[in-house]
Structures are given as structure tokens and as C-alpha cells.
Amino acid sequence: MQLSKTVEGQTYMLVSIGSDPHFTRRAGSMGLVPDTEIRVIRNQAKMPVLLFARDTLIAVNQKDAAGIEVEANV
């Protein structure tokens, strides 16, 4: 599932970051790498997705969030 389609308040496991090398490097420097647990704080249309990962609050724009694949964390 795309990060842009996630539900607020839910926890997910990051599967892949996408194909843009610039964003992949930037995301990696923030700790967003595969197998990272993330919690979606806010996900509203036309607003950045706010997520909490590795004790850090991160904002990801909707375009980049559409390229990030996550799976529900059970």
C-alpha cells in the first residue's frame, strides 16, 4: 500500500522508498529505510503526511508519499 493511502494513527512497516535516487538518499539520512516501523500521525489530502519514525517526526509531501510502499504492522 502507498504511504499516501494510509490511515492516521496506524502503525506500518516500511517496505520500499521508491525509485527517485535523490529522495531515497534524503529519506535514508532521516532513517526511513526498509523494515522501519512508522506511525502515521496525519494524512490529509493536499497536506504533507506526518509520520513518526525512529523518535523523529517527519513530514513527507504527498507526491513522495505515493512512491513509498508500506504494509500494515500487525
Coordinates of C-alpha atoms in Angstrom, one line a residue:
M1 CA 0.0 0.0 0.0
Q2 CA 1.2 3.5 -0.7
L3 CA 2.1 5.8 2.3
S4 CA -0.3 8.4 0.8
K5 CA -3.2 5.9 1.3
T6 CA -2.6 5.1 5.0
V7 CA -4.8 5.7 8.0
E8 CA -4.0 8.2 10.7
G9 CA -3.0 6.6 14.0
Q10 CA -2.0 3.3 12.5
T11 CA 1.4 1.7 12.5
Y12 CA 3.1 0.4 9.3
M13 CA 6.3 -1.3 8.2
L14 CA 8.2 0.5 5.5
V15 CA 8.7 -1.8 2.5
S16 CA 10.4 0.4 -0.1
I17 CA 11.2 4.0 -0.7
G18 CA 10.7 4.4 -4.4
S19 CA 12.8 5.0 -7.5
D20 CA 13.9 8.6 -7.2
P21 CA 17.6 8.4 -6.1
H22 CA 17.6 12.0 -4.6
F23 CA 14.6 11.2 -2.4
T24 CA 15.9 7.8 -1.5
R25 CA 19.2 9.3 -0.2
R26 CA 17.3 12.1 1.7
A27 CA 14.9 9.6 3.2
G28 CA 17.7 7.3 4.2
S29 CA 19.5 10.1 6.0
M30 CA 16.3 10.6 8.1
G31 CA 16.2 6.9 9.0
L32 CA 13.5 5.9 6.5
V33 CA 14.9 2.6 5.3
P34 CA 13.1 -0.7 4.6
D35 CA 11.9 -2.6 7.7
T36 CA 11.5 0.7 9.7
E37 CA 8.3 0.9 11.8
I38 CA 6.4 4.1 11.2
R39 CA 3.3 5.6 12.8
V40 CA 1.1 7.9 10.7
I41 CA 0.2 11.0 12.7
R42 CA -1.6 13.0 10.0
N43 CA -2.6 12.1 6.4
Q44 CA -4.9 14.6 4.9
A45 CA -5.4 15.4 1.2
K46 CA -3.1 18.1 -0.2
M47 CA -1.1 18.2 3.1
P48 CA 2.2 16.5 3.8
V49 CA 2.0 13.1 5.5
L50 CA 3.2 13.5 9.1
L51 CA 4.8 10.3 10.4
F52 CA 6.8 9.3 13.5
A53 CA 9.8 7.0 12.9
R54 CA 12.9 6.4 15.0
D55 CA 11.9 9.0 17.6
T56 CA 11.6 11.7 14.9
L57 CA 8.5 13.5 13.4
I58 CA 8.9 13.6 9.6
A59 CA 6.8 15.4 7.0
V60 CA 6.6 13.8 3.6
N61 CA 4.9 15.5 0.7
Q62 CA 2.0 13.6 -1.0
K63 CA 4.0 13.1 -4.2
D64 CA 6.9 11.4 -2.4
A65 CA 4.4 9.5 -0.1
A66 CA 2.8 8.0 -3.2
G67 CA 6.2 6.4 -4.0
I68 CA 6.7 4.9 -0.6
E69 CA 5.3 1.3 -0.1
V70 CA 4.3 0.2 3.4
E71 CA 2.4 -2.8 4.9
A72 CA 0.2 -2.9 7.9
N73 CA 2.0 -3.8 11.1
V74 CA 0.1 -6.5 13.0

